[in-house]
Coordinates of C-alpha atoms and ligand atoms in Angstrom, one line a residue:
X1 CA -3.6 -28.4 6.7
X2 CA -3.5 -25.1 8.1
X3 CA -3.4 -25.7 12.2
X4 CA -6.4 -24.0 13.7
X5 CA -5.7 -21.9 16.7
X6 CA -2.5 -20.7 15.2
X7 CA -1.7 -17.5 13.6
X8 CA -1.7 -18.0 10.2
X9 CA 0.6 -16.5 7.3
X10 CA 0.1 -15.0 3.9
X11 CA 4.0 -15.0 3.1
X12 CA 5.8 -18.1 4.0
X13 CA 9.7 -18.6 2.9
X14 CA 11.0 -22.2 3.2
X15 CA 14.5 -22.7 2.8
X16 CA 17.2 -25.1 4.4
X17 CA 18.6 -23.0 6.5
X18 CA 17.1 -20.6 8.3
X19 CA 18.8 -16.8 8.4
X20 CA 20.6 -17.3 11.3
X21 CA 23.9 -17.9 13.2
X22 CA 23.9 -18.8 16.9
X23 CA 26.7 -18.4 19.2
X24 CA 27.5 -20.1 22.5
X25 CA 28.2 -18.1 25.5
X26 CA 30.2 -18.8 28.3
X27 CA 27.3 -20.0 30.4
X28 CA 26.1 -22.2 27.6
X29 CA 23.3 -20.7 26.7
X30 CA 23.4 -20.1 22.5
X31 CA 22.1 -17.0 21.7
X32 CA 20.6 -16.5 17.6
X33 CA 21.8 -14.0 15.4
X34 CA 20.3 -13.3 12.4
X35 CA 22.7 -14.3 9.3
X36 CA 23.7 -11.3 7.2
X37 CA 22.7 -12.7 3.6
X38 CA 21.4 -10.9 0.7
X39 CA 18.4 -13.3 0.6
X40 CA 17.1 -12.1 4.1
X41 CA 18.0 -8.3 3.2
X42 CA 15.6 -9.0 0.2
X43 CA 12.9 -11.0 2.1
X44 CA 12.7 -8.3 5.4
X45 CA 10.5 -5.7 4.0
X46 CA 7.8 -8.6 1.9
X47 CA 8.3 -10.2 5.0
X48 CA 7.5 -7.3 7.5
X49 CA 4.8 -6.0 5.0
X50 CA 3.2 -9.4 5.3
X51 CA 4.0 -10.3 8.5
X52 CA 5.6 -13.3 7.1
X53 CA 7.1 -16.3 8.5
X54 CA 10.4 -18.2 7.5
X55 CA 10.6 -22.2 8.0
X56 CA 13.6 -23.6 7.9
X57 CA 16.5 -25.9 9.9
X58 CA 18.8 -23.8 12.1
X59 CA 21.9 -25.6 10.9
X60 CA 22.9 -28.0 13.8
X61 CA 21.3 -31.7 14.3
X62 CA 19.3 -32.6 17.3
X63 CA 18.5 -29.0 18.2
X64 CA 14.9 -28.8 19.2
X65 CA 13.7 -25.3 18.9
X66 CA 10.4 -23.5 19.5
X67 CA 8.9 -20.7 16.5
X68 CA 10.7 -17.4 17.8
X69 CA 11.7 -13.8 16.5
X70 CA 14.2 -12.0 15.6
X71 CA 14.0 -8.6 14.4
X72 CA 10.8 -8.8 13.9
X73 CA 11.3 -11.6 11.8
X74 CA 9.1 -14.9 12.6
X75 CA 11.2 -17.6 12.6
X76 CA 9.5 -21.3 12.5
X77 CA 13.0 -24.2 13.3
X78 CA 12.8 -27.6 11.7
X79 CA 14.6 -30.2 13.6
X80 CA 16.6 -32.4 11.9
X81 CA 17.9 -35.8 13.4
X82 CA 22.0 -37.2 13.4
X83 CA 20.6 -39.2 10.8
X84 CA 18.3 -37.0 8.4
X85 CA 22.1 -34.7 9.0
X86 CA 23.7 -37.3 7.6
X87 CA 21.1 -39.1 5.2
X88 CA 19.7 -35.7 3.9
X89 CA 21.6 -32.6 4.2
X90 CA 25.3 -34.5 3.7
X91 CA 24.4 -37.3 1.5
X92 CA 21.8 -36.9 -0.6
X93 CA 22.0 -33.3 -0.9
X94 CA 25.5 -32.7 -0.9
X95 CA 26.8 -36.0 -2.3
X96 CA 24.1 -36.8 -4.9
X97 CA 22.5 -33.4 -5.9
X98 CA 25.4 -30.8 -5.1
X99 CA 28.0 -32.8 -7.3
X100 CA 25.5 -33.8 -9.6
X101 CA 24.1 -30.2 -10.3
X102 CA 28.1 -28.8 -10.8
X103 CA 28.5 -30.9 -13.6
X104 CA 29.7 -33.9 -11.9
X105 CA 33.1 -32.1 -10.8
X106 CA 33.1 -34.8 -7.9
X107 CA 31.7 -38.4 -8.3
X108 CA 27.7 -38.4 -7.3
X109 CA 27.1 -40.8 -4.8
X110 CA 23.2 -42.5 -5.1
X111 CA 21.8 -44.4 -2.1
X112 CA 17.8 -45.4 -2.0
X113 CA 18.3 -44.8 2.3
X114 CA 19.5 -40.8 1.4
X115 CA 16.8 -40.5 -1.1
X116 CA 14.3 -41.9 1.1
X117 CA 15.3 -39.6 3.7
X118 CA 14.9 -36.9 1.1
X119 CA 11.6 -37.6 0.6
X120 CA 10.9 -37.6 4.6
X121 CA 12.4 -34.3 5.3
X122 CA 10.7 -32.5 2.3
X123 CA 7.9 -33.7 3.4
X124 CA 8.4 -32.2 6.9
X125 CA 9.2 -28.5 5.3
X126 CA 6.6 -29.1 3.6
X127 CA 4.5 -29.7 6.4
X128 CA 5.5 -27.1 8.8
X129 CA 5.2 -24.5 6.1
X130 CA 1.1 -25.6 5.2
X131 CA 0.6 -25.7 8.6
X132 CA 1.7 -21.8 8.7
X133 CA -0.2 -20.5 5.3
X134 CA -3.2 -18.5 5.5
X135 CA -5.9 -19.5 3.2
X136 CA -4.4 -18.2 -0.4
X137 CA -1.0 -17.5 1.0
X138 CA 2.3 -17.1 -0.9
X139 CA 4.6 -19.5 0.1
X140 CA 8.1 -19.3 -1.5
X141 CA 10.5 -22.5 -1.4
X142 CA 14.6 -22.1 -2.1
X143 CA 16.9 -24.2 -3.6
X144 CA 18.3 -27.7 -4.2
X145 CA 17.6 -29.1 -0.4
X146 CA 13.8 -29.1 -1.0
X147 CA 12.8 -29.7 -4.9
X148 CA 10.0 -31.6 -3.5
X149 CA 8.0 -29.3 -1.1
X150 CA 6.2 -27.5 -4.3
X151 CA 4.7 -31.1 -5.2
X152 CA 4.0 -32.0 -1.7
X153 CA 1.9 -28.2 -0.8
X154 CA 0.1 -28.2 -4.2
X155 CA -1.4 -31.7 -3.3
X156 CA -1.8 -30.9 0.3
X157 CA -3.1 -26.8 0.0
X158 CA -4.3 -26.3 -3.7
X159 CA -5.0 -22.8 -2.6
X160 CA -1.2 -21.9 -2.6
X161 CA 0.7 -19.5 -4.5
X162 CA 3.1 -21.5 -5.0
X163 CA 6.8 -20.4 -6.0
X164 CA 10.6 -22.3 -6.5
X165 CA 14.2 -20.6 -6.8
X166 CA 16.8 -22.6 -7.6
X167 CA 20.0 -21.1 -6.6
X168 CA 22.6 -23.6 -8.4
X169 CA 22.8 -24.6 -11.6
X170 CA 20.1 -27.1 -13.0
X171 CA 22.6 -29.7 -14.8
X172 CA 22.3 -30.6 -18.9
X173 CA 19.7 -33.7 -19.3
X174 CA 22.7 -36.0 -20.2
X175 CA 23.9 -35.3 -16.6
X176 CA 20.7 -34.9 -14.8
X177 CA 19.5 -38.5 -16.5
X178 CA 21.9 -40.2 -14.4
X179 CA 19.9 -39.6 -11.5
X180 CA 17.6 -43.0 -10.4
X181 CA 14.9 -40.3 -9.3
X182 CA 15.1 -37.8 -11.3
X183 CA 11.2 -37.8 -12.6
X184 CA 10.0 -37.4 -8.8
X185 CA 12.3 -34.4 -8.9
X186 CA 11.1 -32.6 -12.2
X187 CA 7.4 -33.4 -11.1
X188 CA 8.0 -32.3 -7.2
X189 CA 9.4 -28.7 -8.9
X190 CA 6.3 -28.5 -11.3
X191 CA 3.7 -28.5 -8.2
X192 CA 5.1 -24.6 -8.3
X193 CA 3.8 -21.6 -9.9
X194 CA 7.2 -20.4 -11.2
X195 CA 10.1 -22.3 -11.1
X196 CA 13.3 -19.7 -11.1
X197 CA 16.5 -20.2 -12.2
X198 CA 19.7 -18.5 -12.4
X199 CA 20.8 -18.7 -15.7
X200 CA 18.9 -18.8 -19.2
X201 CA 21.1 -22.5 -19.6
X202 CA 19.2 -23.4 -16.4
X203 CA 15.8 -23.0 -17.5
X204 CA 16.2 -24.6 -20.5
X205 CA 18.1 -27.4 -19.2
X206 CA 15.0 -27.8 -17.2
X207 CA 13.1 -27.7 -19.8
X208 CA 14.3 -30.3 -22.2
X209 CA 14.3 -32.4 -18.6
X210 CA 10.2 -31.9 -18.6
X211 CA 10.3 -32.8 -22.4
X212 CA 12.6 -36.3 -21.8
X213 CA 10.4 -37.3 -18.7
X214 CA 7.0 -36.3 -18.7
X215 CA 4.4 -35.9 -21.2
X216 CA 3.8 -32.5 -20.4
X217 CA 3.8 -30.0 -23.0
X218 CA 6.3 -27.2 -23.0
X219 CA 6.2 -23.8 -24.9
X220 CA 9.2 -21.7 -23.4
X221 CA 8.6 -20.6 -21.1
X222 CA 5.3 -22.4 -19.9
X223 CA 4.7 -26.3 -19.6
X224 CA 1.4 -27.0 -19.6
X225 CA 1.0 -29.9 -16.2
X226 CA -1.6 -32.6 -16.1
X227 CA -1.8 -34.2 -13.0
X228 CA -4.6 -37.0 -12.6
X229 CA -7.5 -35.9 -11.1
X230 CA -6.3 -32.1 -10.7
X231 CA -6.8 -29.1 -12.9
X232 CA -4.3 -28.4 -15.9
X233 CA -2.4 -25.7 -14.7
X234 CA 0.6 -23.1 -16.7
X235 CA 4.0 -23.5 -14.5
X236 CA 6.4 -20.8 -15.7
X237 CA 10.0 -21.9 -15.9
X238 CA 12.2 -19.1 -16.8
X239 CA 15.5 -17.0 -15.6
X240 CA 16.1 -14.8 -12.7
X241 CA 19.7 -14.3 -12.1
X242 CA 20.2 -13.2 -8.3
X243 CA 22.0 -10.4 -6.9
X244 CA 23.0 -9.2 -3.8
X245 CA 22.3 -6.0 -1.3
X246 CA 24.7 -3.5 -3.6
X247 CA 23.3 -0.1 -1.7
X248 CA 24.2 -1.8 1.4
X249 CA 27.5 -3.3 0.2
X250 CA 28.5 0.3 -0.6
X251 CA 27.4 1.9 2.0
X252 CA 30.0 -0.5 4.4
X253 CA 32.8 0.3 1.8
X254 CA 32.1 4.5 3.0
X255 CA 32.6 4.0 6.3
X256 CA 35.9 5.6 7.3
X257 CA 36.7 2.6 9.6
X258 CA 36.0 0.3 6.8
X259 CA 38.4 2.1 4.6
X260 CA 41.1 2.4 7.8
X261 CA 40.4 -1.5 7.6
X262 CA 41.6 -2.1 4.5
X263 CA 44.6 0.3 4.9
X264 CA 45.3 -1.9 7.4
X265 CA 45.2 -5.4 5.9
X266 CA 47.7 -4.0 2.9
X267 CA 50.1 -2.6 5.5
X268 CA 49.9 -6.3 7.4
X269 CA 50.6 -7.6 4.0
X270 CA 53.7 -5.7 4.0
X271 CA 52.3 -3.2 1.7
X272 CA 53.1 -5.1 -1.8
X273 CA 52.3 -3.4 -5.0
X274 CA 49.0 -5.8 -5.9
X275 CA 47.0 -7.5 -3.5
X276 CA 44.7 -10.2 -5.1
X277 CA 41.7 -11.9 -3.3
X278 CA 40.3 -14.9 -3.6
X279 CA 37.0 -15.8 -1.2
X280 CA 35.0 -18.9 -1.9
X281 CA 33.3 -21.7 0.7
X282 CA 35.9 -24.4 0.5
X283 CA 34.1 -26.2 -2.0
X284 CA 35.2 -28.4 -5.2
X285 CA 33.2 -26.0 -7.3
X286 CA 35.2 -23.3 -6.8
X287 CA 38.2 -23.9 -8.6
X288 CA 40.6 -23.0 -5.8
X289 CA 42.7 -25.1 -6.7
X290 CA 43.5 -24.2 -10.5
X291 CA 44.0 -20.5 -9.0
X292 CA 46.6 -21.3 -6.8
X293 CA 48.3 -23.6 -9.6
X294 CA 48.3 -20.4 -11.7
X295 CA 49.6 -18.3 -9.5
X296 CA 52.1 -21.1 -8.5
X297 CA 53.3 -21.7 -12.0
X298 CA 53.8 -17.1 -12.3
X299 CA 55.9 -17.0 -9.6
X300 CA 57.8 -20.2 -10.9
X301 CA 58.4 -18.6 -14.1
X302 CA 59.3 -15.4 -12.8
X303 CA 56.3 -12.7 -14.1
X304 CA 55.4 -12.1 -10.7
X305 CA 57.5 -11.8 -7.9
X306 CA 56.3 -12.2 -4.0
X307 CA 57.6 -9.0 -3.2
X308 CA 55.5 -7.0 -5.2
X309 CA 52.1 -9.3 -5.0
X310 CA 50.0 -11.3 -2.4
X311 CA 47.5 -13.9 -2.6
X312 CA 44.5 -13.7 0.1
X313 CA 42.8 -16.4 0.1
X314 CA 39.8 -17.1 2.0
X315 CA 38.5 -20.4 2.3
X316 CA 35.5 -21.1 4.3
X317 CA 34.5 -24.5 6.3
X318 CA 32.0 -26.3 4.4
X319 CA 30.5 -29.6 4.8
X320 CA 33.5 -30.7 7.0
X321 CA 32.4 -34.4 6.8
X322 CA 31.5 -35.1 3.4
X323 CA 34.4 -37.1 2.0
X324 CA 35.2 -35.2 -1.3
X325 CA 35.2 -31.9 1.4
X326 CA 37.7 -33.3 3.5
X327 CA 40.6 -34.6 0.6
X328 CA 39.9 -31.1 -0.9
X329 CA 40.8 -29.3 1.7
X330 CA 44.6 -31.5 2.3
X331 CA 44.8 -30.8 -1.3
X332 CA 44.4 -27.1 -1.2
X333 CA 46.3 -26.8 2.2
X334 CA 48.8 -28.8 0.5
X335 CA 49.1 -26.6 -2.1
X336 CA 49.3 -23.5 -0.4
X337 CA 52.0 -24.6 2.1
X338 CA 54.5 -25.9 -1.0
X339 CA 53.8 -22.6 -2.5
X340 CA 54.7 -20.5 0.3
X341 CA 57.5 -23.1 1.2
X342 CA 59.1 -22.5 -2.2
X343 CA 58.4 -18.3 -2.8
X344 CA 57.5 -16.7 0.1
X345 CA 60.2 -14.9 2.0
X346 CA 60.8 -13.8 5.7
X347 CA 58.8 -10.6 4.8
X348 CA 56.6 -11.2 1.8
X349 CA 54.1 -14.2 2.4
X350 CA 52.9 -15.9 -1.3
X351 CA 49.2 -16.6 0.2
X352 CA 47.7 -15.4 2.9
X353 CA 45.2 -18.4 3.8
X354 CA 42.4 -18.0 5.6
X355 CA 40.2 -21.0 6.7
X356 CA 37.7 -19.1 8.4
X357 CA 34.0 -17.3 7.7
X358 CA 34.3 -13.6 8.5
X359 CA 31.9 -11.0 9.2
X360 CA 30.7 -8.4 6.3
X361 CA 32.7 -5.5 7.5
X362 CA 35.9 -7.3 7.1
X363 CA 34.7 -8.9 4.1
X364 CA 33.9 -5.4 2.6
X365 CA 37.7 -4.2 3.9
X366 CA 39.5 -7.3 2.3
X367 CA 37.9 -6.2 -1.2
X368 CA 38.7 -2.7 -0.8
X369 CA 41.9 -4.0 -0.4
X370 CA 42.6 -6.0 -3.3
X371 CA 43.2 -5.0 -6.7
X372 CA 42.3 -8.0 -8.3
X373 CA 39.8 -10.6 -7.5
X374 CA 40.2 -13.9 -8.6
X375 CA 36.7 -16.2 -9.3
X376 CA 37.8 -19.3 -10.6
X377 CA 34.5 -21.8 -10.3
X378 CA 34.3 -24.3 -12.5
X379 CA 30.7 -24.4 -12.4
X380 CA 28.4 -22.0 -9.9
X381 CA 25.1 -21.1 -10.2
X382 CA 25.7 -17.3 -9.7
X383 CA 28.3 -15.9 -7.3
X384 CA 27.7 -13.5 -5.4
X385 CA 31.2 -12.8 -4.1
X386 CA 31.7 -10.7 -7.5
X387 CA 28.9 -9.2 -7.3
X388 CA 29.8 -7.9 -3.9
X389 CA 33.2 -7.0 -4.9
X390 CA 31.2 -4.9 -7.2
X391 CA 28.8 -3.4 -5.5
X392 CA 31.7 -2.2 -2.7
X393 CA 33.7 -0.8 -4.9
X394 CA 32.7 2.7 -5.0
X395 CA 35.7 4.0 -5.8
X396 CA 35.6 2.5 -9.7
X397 CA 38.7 0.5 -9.3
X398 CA 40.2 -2.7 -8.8
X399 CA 39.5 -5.3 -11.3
X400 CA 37.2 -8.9 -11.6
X401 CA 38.6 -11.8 -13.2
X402 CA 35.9 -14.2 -13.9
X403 CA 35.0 -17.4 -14.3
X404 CA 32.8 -18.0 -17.5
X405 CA 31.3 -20.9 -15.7
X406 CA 29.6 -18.9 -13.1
X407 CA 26.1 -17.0 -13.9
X408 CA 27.9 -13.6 -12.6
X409 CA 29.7 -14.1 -16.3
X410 CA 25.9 -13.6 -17.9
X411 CA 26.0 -10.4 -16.8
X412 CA 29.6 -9.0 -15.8
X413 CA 30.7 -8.9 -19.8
X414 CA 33.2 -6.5 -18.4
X415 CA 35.2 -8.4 -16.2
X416 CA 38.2 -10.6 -17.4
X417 CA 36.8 -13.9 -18.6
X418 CA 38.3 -17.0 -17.9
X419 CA 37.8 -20.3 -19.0
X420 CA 39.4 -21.5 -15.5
X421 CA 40.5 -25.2 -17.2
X422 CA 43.2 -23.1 -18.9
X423 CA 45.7 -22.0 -16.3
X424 CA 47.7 -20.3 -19.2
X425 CA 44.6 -18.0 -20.0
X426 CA 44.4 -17.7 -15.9
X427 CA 47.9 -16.7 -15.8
X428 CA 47.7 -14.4 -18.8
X429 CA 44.5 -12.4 -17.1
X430 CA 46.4 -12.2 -14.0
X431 CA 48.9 -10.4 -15.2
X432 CA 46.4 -8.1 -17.6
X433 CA 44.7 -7.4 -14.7
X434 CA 48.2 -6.7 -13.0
X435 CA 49.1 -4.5 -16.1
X436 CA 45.7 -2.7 -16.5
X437 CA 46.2 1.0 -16.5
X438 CA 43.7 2.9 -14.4
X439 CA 41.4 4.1 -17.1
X440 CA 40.6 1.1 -18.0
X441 CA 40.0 -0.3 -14.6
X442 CA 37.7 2.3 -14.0
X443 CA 35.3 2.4 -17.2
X444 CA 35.2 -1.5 -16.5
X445 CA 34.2 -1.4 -13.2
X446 CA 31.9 1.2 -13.7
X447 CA 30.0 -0.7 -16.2
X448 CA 29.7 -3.4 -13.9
X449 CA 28.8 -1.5 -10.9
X450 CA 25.8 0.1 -13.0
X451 CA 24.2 -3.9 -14.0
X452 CA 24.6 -4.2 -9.5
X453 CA 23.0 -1.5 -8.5
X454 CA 20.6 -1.3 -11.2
X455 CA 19.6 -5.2 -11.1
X456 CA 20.3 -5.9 -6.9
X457 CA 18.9 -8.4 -4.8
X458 CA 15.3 -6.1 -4.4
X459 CA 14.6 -6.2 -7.5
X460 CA 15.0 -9.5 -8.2
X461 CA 12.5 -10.7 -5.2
X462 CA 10.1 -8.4 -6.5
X463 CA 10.7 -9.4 -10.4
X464 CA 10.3 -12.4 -8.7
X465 CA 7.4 -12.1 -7.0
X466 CA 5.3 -10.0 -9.0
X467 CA 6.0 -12.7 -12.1
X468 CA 4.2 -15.3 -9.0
X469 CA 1.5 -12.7 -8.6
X470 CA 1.1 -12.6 -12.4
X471 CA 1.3 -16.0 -12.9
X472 CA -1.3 -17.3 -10.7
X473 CA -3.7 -14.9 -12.4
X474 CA -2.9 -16.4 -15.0
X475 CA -2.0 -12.8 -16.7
X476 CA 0.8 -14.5 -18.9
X477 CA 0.9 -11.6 -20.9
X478 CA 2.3 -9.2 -17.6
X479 CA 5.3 -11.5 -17.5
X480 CA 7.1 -10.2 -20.2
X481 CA 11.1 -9.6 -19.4
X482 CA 11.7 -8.1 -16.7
X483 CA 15.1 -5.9 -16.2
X484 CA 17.0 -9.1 -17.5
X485 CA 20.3 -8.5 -19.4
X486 CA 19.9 -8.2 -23.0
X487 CA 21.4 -11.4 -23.9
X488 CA 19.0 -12.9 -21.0
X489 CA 16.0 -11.4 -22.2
X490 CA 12.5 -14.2 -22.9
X491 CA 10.2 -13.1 -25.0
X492 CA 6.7 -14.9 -24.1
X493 CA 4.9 -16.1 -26.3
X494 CA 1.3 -14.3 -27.1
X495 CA -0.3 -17.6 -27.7
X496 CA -0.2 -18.5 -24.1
X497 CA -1.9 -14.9 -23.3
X498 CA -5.5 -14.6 -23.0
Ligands
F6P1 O1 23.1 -21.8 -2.9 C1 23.9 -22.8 -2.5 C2 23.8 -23.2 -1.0 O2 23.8 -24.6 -0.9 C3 22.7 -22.6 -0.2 O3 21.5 -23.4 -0.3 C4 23.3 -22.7 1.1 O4 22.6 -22.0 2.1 C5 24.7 -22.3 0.9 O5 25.0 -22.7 -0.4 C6 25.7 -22.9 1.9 O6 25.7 -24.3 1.9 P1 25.3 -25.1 3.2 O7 23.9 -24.6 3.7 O8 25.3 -26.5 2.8 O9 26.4 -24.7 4.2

């Protein structure tokens, strides 16, 4: 229910976290930032045209924290307990779901107490965000942490334009049926509108899901839902791959103290011949580890020499207490340390390892830096690192070697694909990429920068939201393919038009 007395919303965003960063001064006191993500770049203007509000969990347990603003944003905090911390956000999400949706990279750990506490904090964002919707409102719920709030608002605010991105992959059924609740989650998405997902693999993987576990009918990209006691109603369940901020990306990269940045980093690096970059949360997804063991096994064998090449790596906390987090990260620091203990030299450093987050300027300097940027995932919904690389660099050079596991592959044909199991074929793209001559850098990356710019993170909130709006009208027929690759393009089918 909507709470009388309150101002009400006709835009609501619900995601885990909310866009923001807080920092602690030296009286105490924390002050909020807001978080410089594409999603919130994308979301500011719907949001300031609607005067919008965002619900979501500021990102620390047992912080109690009143609705407030920032840049003119309207900010409504969910608190979260020690134990819905540990229950929800590290366990069930990022011990059952996370690992479960990457194609089981690490073991999935089920436990009724994490679902159960699943099903409790879902039903809190769900909550909070009727209680801020406006009769009719739009209400727009993100990712993996909350594939239950669409269920939950449909049956508690019929009214609701309801909407669901999912920004990781949505696993194959034979992976997803291991899951002991995986019907509540396939019926909690379908209480959307449109269900989004990054890759064409995604949607259909949902699909056949819908087909296995329900007896709803499907007709890509509609399933028909019959709930008892409610309507029938058309859920859409299709792709739309997510980009990032590319006009503001390049716009960093211009800026002369940008550029003096990254003149800077290479001269720290002692100025070797080919930088290469590597950023990534430290995650098990990422495939850090078969990138260093590539770049171990080249300077091993002599076709690189740490003179004349760096590795900066980048490796951002994640998820510091979840078990498979913490032996990943001795592994990786293992790794790096006998690397550099066997090949770097008193001058020349092997890697250059970074666990830290930084801020986007420096990000934006370390990739006009590099000459080569290494994604190795083994499995990732998107990535959005390479599409930032991308987007920055203006200048048409440096070169993208690519996981074919991520959904950037979809859609950067023109970066160096790697199947990242097979460190020979890692080590062989290194060193084309190495060995590229400058034309060809150039006419690659300026075929990728064109699919960035063309397809960024605007367009696909208002692809996005416009396919709601269509939806909900139930104008199937205005839903046709929207600025989607070729090879990603849906053709709906008539028969679902009236
Ligand atoms: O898209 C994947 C995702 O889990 C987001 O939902 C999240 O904001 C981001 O990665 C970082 O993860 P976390 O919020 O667990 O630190």
């Amino acid at each position: 229910m909507a709470n009388p007395g309150t101002t009400l919303h006709d835009f609501v965003v619900v995601s885990n976290r909310l866009p923001v960063d807080h920092s602690i001064a030296d009286d105490g006191s924390t002050t909020w930032t807001r978080s410089p993500g594409g999603l919130v770049a994308a979301l500011e203007p719907v949001m300031r045209d609607t005067a919008g509000v965002w619900v979501g969990w500021v990102g620390r347990p047992d912080v109690e924290i009143a609705p407030f603003e920032i840049d003119g944003m309207q900010l409504v905090p969910i608190a979260l307990s020690e134990l819905d911390h540990e229950h929800y956000y590290e366990g069930f999400c990022n011990d059952t779901l996370w690992p479960l949706y990457h194609d089981v990279i690490a073991p999935p750990a089920y436990h009724r107490v994490w679902w159960e506490r699943y099903v409790a904090v879902n039903q809190r964002f769900a909550d909070a965000a009727a209680a801020e919707a406006a009769e009719g409102a739009t209400v727009w719920v993100h990712d993996y942490q909350l594939q239950l709030v669409p269920r939950m608002l449909r049956e508690s605010r019929p009214d609701l334009t309801i909407g669901f991105f999912d920004h990781i992959p949505f696993p194959p059924y034979g992976i997803f049926a291991q899951l002991p609740w995986r019907t509540q989650i396939v019926e909690g998405l379908l209480g959307a509108d449109v269900i989004g997902f990054q890759r064409v693999a995604d949607a259909g993987n949902f699909s056949r899901a819908v087909r296995r576990l329900t007896a709803h009918p499907t007709k890509t990209p509609a399933i028909e839902v019959s709930w008892p006691g409610q309507p029938t109603r058309t859920v859409i369940a299709r792709p739309f791959p997510i980009s990032v901020d590319a006009a503001g990306f390049e716009t960093l990269a211009r800026r002369a103290d940008v550029q003096a940045r990254a003149k800077q980093i290479r001269e720290d690096l002692g100025n070797p011949r080919t930088v290469m970059l590597g950023v990534d949360r430290l995650d098990y997804t990422k495939g850090i580890g078969h990138r260093l063991k590539a770049f171990g096994e080249l300077l091993a064998e002599k076709r690189v020499d740490v003179e004349s090449i760096t590795l900066v790596q980048v490796a951002s906390p994640s998820r510091e207490r979840v078990e498979a987090y913490v032996h990943l990260r001795d592994e990786i620091e293992l790794t790096v340390g006998r690397i550099n203990g066997d090949f770097s030299t008193i001058s020349h450093t092997a890697i250059s390892y970074h666990h830290h987050g930084y801020p986007r300027e420096e990000m934006v300097a370390l990739y006009l830096a590099a000459d080569i940027l290494l994604v190795t995932a083994l499995r990732d919904g998107m990535n959005l690192v390479a599409k930032e690389y991308v987007a920055s660099r203006f200048d048409e050079d440096g070169v993208l070697v690519l996981s074919e596991f991520t959904g950037a592959s979809d859609e950067l044909k023109r970066a160096l694909l790697v199947n990242p199991h097979d460190i020979d074929g890692v080590k062989d793209a290194i060193v084309a990429a190495i060995r590229m001559p400058a034309r060809e850098r150039s006419a690659r990356m300026r075929a990728m920068r064109k699919r960035v710019i063309e397809n960024d993170v605007n367009r696909w909130s208002s692809n996005f939201l416009h396919t709601l709006e269509q939806a909900r009208a139930g104008r199937y027929d205005r839903i046709a393919p929207q600025h989607l690759p070729e090879e990603l393009e849906w053709t709906i089918d008539r028969r679902w038009s009236n």
